[in-house]
PDB file of C-alpha atoms in Angstrom:
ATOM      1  CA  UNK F 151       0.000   0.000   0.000  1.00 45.00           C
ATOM      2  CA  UNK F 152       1.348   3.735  -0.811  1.00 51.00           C
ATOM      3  CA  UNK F 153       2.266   5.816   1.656  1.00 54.00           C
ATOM      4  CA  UNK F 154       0.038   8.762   0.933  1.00 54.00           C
ATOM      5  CA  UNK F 155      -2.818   5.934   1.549  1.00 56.00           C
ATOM      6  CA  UNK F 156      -1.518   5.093   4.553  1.00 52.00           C
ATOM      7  CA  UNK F 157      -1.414   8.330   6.024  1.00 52.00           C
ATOM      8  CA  UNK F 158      -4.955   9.119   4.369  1.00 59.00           C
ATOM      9  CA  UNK F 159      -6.423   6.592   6.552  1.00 49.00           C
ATOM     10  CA  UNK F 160      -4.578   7.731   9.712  1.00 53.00           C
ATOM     11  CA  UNK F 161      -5.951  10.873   9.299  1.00 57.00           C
ATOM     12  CA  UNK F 162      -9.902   9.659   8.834  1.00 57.00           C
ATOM     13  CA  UNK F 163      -9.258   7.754  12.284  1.00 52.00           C
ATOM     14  CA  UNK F 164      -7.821  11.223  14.039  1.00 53.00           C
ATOM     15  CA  UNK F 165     -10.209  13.147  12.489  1.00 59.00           C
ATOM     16  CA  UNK F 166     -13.234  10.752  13.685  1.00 55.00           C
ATOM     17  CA  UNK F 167     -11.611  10.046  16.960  1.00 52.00           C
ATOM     18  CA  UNK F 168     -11.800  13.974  17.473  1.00 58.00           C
ATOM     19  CA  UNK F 169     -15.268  14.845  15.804  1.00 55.00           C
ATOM     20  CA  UNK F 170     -16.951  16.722  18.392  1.00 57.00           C
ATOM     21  CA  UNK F 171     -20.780  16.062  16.938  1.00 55.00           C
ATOM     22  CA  UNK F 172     -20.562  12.279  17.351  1.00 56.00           C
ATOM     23  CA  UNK F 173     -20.802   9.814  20.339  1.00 49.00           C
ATOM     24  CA  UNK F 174     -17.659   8.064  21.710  1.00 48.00           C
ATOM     25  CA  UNK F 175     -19.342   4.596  19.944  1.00 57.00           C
ATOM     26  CA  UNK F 176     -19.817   6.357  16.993  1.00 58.00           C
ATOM     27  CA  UNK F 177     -16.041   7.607  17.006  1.00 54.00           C
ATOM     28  CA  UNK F 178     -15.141   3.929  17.718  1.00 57.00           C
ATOM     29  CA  UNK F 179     -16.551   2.233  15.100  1.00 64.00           C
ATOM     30  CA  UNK F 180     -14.913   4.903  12.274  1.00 62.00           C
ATOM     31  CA  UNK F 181     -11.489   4.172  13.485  1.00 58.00           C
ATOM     32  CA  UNK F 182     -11.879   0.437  13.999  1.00 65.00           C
ATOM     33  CA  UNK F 183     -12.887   0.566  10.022  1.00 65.00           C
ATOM     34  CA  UNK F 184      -9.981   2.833   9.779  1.00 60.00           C
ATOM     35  CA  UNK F 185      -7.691   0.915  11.505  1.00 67.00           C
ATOM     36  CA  UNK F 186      -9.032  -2.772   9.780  1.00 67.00           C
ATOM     37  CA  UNK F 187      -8.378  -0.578   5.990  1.00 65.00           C
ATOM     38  CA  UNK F 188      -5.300   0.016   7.189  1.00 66.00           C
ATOM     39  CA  UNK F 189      -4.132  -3.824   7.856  1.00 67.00           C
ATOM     40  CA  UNK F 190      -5.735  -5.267   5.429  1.00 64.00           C
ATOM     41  CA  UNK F 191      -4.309  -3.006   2.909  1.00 66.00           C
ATOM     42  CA  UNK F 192      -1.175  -3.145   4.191  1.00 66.00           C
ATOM     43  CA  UNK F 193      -1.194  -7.402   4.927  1.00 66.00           C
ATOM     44  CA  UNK F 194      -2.595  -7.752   1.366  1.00 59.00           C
ATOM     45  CA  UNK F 195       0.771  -5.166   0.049  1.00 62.00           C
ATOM     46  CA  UNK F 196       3.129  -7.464   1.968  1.00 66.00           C
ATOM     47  CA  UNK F 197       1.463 -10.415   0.598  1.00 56.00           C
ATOM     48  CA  UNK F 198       1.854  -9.408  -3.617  1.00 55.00           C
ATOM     49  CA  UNK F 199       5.539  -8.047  -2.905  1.00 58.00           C
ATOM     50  CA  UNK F 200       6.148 -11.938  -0.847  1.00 56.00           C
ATOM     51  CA  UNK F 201       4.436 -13.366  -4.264  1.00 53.00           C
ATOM     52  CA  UNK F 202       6.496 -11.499  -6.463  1.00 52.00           C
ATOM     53  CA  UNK F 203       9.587 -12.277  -4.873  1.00 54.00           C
ATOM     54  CA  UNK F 204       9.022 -15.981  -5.093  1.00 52.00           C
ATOM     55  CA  UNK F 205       8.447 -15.653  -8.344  1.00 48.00           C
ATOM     56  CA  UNK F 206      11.633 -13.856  -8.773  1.00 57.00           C
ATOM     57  CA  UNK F 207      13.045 -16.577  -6.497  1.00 61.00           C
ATOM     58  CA  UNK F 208      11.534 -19.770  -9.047  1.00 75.00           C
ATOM     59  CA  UNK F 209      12.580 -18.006 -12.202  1.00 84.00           C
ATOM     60  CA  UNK F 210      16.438 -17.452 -10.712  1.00 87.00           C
ATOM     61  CA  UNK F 211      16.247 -21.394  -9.403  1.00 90.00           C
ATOM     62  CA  UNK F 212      15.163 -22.956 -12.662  1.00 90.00           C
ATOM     63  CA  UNK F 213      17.722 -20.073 -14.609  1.00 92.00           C
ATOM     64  CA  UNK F 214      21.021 -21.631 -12.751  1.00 92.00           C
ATOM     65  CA  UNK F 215      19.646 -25.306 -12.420  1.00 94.00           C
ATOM     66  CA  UNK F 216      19.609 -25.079 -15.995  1.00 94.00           C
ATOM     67  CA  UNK F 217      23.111 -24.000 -15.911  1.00 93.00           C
ATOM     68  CA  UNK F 218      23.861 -25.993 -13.099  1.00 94.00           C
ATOM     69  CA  UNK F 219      22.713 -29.317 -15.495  1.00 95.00           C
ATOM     70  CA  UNK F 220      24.988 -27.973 -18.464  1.00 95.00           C
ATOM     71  CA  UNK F 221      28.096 -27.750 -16.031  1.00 96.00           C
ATOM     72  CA  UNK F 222      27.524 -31.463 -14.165  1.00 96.00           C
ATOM     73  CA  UNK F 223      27.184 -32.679 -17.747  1.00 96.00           C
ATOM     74  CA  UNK F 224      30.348 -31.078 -18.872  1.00 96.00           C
ATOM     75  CA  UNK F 225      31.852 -32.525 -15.580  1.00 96.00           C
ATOM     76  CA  UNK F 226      30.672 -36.298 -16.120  1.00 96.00           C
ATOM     77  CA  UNK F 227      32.161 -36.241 -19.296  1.00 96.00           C
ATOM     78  CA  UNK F 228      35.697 -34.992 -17.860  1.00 95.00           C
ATOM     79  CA  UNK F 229      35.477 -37.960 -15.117  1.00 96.00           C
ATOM     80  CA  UNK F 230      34.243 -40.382 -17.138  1.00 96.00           C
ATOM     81  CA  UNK F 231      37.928 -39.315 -19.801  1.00 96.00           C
ATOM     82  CA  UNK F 232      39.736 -38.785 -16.428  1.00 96.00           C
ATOM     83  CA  UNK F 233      38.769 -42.586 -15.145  1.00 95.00           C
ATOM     84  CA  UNK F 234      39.735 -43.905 -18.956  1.00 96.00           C
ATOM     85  CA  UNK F 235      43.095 -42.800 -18.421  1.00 96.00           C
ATOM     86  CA  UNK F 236      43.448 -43.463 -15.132  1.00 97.00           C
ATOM     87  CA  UNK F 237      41.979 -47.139 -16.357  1.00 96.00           C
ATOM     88  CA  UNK F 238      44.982 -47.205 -18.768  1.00 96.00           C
ATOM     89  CA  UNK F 239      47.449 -45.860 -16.602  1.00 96.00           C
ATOM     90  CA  UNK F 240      46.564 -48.547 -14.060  1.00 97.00           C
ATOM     91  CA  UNK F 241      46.819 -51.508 -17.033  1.00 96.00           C
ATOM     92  CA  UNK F 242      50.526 -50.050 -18.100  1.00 96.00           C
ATOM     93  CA  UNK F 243      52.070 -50.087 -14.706  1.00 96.00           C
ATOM     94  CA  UNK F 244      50.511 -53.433 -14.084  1.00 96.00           C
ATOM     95  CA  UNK F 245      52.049 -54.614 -17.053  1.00 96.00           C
ATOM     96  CA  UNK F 246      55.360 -52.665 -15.614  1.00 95.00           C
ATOM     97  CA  UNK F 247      55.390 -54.188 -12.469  1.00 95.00           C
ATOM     98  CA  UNK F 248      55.041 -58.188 -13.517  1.00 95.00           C
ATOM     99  CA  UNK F 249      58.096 -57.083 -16.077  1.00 95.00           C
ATOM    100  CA  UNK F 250      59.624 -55.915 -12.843  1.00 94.00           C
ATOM    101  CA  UNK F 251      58.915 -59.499 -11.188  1.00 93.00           C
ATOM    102  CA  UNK F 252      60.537 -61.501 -14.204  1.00 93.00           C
ATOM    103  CA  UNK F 253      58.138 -61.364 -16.945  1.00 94.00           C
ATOM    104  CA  UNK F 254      59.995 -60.590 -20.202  1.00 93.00           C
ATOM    105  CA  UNK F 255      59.742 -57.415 -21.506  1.00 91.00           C
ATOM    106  CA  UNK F 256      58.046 -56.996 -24.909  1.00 90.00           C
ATOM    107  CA  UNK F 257      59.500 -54.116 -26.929  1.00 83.00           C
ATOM    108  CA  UNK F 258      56.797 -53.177 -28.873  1.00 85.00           C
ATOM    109  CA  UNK F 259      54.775 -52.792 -25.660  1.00 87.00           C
ATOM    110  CA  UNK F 260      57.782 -50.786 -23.849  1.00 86.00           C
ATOM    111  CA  UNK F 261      57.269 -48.199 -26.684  1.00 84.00           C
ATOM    112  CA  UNK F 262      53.414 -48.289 -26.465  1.00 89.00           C
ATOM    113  CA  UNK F 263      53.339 -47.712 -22.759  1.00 91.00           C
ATOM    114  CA  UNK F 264      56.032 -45.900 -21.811  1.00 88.00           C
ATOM    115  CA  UNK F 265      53.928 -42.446 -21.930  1.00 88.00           C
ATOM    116  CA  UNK F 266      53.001 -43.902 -18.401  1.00 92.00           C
ATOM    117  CA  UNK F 267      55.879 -42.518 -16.731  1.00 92.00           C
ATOM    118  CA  UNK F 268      55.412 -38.772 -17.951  1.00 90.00           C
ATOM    119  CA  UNK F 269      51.569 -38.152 -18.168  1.00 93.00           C
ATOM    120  CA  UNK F 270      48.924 -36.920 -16.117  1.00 93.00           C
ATOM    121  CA  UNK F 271      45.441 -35.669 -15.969  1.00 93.00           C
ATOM    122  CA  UNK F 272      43.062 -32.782 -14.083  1.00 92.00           C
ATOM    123  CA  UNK F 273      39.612 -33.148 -13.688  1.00 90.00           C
ATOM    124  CA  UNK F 274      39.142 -29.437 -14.208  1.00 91.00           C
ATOM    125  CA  UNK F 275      35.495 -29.045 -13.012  1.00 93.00           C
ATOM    126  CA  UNK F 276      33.170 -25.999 -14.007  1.00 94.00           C
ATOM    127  CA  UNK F 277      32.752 -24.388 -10.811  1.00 93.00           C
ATOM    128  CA  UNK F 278      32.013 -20.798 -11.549  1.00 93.00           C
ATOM    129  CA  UNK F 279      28.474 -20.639 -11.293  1.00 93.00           C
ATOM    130  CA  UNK F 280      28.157 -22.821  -8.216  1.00 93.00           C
ATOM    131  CA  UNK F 281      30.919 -20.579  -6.761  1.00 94.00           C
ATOM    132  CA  UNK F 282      29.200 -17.428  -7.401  1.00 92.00           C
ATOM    133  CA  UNK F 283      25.699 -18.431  -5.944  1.00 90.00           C
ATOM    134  CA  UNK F 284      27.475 -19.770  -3.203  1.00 92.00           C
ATOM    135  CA  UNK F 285      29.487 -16.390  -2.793  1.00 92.00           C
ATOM    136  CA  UNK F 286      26.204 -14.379  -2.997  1.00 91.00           C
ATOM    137  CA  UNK F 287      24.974 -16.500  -0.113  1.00 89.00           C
ATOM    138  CA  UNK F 288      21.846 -17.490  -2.300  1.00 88.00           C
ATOM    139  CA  UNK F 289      21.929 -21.099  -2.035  1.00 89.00           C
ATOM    140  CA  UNK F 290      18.946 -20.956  -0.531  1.00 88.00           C
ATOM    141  CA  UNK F 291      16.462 -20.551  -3.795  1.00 88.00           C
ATOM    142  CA  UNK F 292      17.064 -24.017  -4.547  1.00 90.00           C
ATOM    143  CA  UNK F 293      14.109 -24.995  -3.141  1.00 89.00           C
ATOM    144  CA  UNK F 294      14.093 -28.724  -2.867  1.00 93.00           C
ATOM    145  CA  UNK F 295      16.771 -29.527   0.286  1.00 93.00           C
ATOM    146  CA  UNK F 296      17.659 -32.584  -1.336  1.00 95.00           C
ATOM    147  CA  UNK F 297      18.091 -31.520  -4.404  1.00 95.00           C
ATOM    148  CA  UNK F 298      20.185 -28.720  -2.825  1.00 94.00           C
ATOM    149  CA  UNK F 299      22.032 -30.512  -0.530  1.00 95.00           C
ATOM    150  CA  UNK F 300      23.390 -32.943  -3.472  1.00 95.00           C
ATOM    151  CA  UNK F 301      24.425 -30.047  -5.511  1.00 95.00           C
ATOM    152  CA  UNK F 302      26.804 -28.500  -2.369  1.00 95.00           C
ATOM    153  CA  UNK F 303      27.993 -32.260  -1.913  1.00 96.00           C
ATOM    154  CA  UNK F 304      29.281 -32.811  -5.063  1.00 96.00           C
ATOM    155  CA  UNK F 305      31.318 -29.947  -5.223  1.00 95.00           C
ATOM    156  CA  UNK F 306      32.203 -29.919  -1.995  1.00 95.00           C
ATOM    157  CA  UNK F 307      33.065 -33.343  -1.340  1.00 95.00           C
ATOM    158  CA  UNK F 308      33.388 -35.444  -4.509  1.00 95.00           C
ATOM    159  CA  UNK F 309      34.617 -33.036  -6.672  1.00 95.00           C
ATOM    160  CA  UNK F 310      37.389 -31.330  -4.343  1.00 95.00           C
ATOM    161  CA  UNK F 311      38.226 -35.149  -3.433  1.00 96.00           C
ATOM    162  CA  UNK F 312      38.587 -35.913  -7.059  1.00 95.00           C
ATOM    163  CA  UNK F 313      40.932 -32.665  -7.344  1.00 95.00           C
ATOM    164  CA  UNK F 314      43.291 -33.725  -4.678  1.00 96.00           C
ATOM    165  CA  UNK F 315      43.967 -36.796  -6.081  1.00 96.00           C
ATOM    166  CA  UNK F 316      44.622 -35.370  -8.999  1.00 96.00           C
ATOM    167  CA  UNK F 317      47.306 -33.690  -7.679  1.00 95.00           C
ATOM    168  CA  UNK F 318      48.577 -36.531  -5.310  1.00 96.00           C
ATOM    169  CA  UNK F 319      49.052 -38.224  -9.098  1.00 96.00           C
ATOM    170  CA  UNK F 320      50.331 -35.418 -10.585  1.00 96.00           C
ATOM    171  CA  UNK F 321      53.273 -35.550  -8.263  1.00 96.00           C
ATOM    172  CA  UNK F 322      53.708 -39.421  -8.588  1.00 96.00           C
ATOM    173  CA  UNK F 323      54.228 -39.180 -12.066  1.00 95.00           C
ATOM    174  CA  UNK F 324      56.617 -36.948 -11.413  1.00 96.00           C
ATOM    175  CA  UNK F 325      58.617 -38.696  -9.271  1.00 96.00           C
ATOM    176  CA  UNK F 326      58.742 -42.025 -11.375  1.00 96.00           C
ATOM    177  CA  UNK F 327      59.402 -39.616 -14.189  1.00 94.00           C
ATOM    178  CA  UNK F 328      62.228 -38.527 -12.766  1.00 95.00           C
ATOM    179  CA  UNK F 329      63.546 -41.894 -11.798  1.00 96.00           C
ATOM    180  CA  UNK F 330      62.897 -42.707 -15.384  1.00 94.00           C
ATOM    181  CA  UNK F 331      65.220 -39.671 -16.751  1.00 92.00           C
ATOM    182  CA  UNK F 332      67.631 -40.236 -14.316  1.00 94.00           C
ATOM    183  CA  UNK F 333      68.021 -44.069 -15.528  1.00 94.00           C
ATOM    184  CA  UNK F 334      67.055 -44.614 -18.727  1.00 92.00           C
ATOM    185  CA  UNK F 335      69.894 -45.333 -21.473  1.00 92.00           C
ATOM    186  CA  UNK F 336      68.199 -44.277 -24.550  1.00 87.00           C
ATOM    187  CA  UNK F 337      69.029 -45.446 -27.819  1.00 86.00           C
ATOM    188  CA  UNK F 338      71.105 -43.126 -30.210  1.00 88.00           C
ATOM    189  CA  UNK F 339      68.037 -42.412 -32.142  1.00 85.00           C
ATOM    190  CA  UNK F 340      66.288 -41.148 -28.648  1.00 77.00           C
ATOM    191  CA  UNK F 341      62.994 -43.286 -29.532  1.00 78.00           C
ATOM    192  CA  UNK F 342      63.669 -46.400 -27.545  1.00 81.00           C
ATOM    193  CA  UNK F 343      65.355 -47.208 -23.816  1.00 85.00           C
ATOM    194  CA  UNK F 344      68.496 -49.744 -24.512  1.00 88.00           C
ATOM    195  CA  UNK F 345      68.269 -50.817 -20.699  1.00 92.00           C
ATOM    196  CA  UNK F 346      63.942 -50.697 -20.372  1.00 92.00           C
ATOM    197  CA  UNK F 347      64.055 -54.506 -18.833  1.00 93.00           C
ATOM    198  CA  UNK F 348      67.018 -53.759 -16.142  1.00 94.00           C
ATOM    199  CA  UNK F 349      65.320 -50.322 -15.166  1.00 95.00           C
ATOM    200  CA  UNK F 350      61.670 -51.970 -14.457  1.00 95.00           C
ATOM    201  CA  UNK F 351      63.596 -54.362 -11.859  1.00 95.00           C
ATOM    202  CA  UNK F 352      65.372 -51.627  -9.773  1.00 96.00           C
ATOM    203  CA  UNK F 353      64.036 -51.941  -6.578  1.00 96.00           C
ATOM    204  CA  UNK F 354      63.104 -48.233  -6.359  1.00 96.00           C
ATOM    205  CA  UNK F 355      61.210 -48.107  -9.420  1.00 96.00           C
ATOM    206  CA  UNK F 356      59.566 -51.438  -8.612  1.00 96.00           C
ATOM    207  CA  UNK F 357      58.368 -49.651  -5.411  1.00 96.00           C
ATOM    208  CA  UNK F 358      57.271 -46.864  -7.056  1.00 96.00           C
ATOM    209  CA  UNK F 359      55.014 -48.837  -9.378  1.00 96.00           C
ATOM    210  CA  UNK F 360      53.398 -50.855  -6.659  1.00 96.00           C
ATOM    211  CA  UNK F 361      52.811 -47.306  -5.171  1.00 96.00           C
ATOM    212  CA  UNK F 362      51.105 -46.182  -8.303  1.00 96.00           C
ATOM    213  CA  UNK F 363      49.212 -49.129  -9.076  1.00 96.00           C
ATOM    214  CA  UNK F 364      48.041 -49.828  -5.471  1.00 96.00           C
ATOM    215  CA  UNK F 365      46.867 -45.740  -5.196  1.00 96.00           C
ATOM    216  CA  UNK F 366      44.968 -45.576  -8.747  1.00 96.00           C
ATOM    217  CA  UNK F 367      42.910 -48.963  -7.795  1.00 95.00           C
ATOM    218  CA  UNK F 368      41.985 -48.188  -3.881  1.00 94.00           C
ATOM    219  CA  UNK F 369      41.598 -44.692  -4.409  1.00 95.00           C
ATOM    220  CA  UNK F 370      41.790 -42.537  -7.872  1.00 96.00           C
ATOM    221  CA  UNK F 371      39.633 -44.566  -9.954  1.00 95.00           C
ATOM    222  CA  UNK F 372      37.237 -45.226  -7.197  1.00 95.00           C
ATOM    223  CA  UNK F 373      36.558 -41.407  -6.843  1.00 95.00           C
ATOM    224  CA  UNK F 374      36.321 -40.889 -10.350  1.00 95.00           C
ATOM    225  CA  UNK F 375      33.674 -43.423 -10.125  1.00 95.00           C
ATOM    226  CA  UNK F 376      32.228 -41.434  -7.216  1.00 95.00           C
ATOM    227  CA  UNK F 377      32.022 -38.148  -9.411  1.00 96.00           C
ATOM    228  CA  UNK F 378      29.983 -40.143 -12.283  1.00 96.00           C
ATOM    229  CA  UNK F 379      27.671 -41.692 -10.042  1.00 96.00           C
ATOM    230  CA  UNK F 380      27.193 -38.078  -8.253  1.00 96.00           C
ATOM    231  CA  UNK F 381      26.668 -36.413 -11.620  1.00 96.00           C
ATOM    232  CA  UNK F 382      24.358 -38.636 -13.255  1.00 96.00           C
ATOM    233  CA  UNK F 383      21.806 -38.823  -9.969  1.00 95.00           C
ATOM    234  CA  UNK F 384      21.941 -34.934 -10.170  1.00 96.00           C
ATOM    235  CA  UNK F 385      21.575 -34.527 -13.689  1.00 96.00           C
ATOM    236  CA  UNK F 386      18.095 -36.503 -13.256  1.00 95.00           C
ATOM    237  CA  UNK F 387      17.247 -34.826 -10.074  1.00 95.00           C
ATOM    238  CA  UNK F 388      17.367 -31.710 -11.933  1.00 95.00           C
ATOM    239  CA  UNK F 389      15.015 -33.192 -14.756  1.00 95.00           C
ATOM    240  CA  UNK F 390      12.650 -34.537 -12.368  1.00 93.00           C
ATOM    241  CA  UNK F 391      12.640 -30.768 -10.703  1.00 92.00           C
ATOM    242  CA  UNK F 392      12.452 -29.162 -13.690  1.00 91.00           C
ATOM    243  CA  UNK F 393      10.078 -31.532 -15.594  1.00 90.00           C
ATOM    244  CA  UNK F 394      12.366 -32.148 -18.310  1.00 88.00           C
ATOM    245  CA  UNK F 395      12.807 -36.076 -19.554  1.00 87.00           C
ATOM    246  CA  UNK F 396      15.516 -37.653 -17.912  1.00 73.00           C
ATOM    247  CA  UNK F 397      17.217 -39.327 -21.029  1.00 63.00           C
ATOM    248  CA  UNK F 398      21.119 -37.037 -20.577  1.00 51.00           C
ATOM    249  CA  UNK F 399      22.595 -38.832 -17.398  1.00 47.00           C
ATOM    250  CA  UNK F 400      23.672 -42.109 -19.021  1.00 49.00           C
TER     251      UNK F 400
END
């Protein structure tokens, strides 16, 4: 209600309150009609700007879950390539470490998988927009608690889990990358490693590899699994919110 109405309505209930010519009953039923304009006018104001608001509110939610859905599906894809080559990775050290423990060492395979000693991968998540609702401390318009509570856990948990390993990786395949530099003899030609068989059994780089190859299985791949899982039940939470067919999660 306007101001100007406001005070329009005070005044009538002064005015009647103070009208000499008319009985103190009179004078109490004009203000009490006063006064009920008044609240009514003013409950039914507060009641269209509440409205309003949530329908600002439901517009903004379905806006970033929109957005929210293009980022987690830009994210499954990423773990689902990060857990391929973390797949492959694991297969080439495997292969590594029963070379270490006597098998012979094929040389066509040495060349093939070699690139496991110098190559690693970030899941490199799209964060932004979470970030910046998060920031403006507007979390809170998702309205479903479920559905908003699964949104904060994946970044906050599964995603930043996924990120450290990353980077517990990252510095693993440095260090056996080092090792690797340090020991290799490489052929004049630089494309092969002359002593490939004798470096896989050093004891060092055999404990290295059972390092890698025990960490990727108990722990990398299994939270890259986590992430996929995580994304595809939010993708279809987010269709079932939004009423959209659920057909993008798999």
């Amino acid at each position: 209600m306007a101001e100007n109405e406001i005070v329009k309505h005070v005044e009538a209930a002064y005015k009647a309150l103070n009208n000499p010519g008319k009985n103190w009953l009179h004078k109490l039923k004009e203000v009490l009609i006063e006064i009920g304009i008044i609240v009514f006018a003013v409950s039914l104001s507060i009641y269209f700007h509440n409205w309003s608001d949530s329908l600002h509110e439901r517009k903004e939610e379905r806006e970033f879950l929109l957005g929210m859905k293009t980022d987690i599906q830009a994210d499954l894809e990423n773990a689902r390539g990060d857990s391929d080559f973390y797949a492959t990775q694991l297969y080439r050290l495997l292969y590594f470490e029963r070379v270490s423990i006597g098998q012979p060492l094929n040389t066509d395979s040495m060349a093939v998988y070699q690139g496991v000693f110098f190559s690693n991968t970030n899941l490199e998540p799209h964060i932004s927009r979470y970030e910046g609702l998060k920031g403006s401390g507007k979390l809170g318009i998702i309205e479903n608690p479920d559905l908003r509570n699964n949104i904060i856990n994946l970044h906050e948990e599964a995603i930043k889990h996924a990120e450290i390993l990353d980077g517990y990786y990252t510095d693993f395949a440095n260090r056996i990358g080092t090792f690797v530099e340090e020991h290799a003899v490489l052929s004049p030609d630089y494309k092969s490693v002359l002593n490939a068989q004798e470096l896989l059994r050093i004891s060092q780089m055999r404990f290295l590899m059972v390092y890698g190859t025990s960490f990727l299985s108990r722990n990398v791949i299994a939270s890259d699994d986590t992430c996929i899982a995580r994304c595809q039940r939010l993708i279809s939470q987010i269709n079932k919110e939004l009423n959209l067919p659920d057909s993008t999660a798999h």
